[in-house]
Steps between C-alpha positions, in 0.01 A plus 500: 500500500501221240602469137138478389334785306835673458393656174172639629457862608434527873212697652418612855174392666336722760175522695299815561238510775184709472385541861144627543363634826168658599470808718256792531271332244783513245700228327870576542834380366841468660733702277847644536774687318762276339831496684701352215582561134344495250203713598640627831247734662203385291184366663502123498358179638712303747678200355814292484692250292438125517786323676688208347364262764136610514192466283315802367222449756755467780661826391161672500422381853846607618466849352147539638618404849796741476259779411220428747641278775180295464447138400203305366374795301276470196724511194438403137715503190373766260702482180850462358648813344775431249517776241854519366541868586304507827816562704760740359775338704496131411273235353265452797187286505269578792220294651244724670300395806225680688448475874221620730558616858320683775681835534464489879707178508793669325788615718537862395868500596552298183377794293812697585728196488399413144427854384140422411166661573130432459366676191132510403439300183323786324797728578767257377790684333670384184709196592836370383508291183182288466405505869185702424391220266565250778265690731230516232527125443475437873186714534341313209579171674344618829187625325453167329539303822342714771151364432611136494769496771497654851782741413359801683556351846876517447472879491292529818561443871362181654188688609336738254171674428291442189573859400873430507450184296292688243765770474763235425290367212441850369871587524604189306224521240532875461125559518222548752286205610134507599504479880172311545579229244856461627394450862224261403747282312769516772254397773411190299863374499554255784872557550456873561397493865334773699648534848354650814760775497425858402728749327465841661813654350398534136125511556327755722198277560710186526525239226507122533838337447540199272777249439608258229471136612787328318405153621145531373621634167744210463212255543300668222722719282232563236482877520351759271386847594 
């Protein structure tokens, strides 16, 4: 500590991570019951305090890795929440981030370790403090960006059907999409490649599997669905 700012009231800085997954045509959240006071036992996002030797972004990446065991995930800063009375314990300012993962990549042993579970977005319970507002902000961000950034592929396995891709869009947007128009547009995008593989698990007749070509997208990132 130094002698600087000695007369200024101190505040804690935390990060809260809104982790979205996609399963059974539903958008889901990783939520858990708080294991600390204040708010012990209330539904909550997973978060942590920013360390003295790390930036806010570094803290967010650390907390996300602790929760998922995965690196190089899609993550964006959503908003800073700093209402004076947002935390009944202390003056806490929280920076919220949202992350997208493929549920199948998540090690389910971590669910028990961290006391979290996948909860369908439309069945989200009331959350601790302003965490519900954080989720709403994150959904708004995703809806604004899903047609101009290839966000949906972060929620899918490497190989996916067009039906699965459409269901991701519908889950994020919260509305049905015309199948014919959607497929026509998707098939015109160069970096969404059709493979020779067939999915016979989710489709009785067998559906073609597609993949996202990251290299091709990087060469021409102008994307709008």
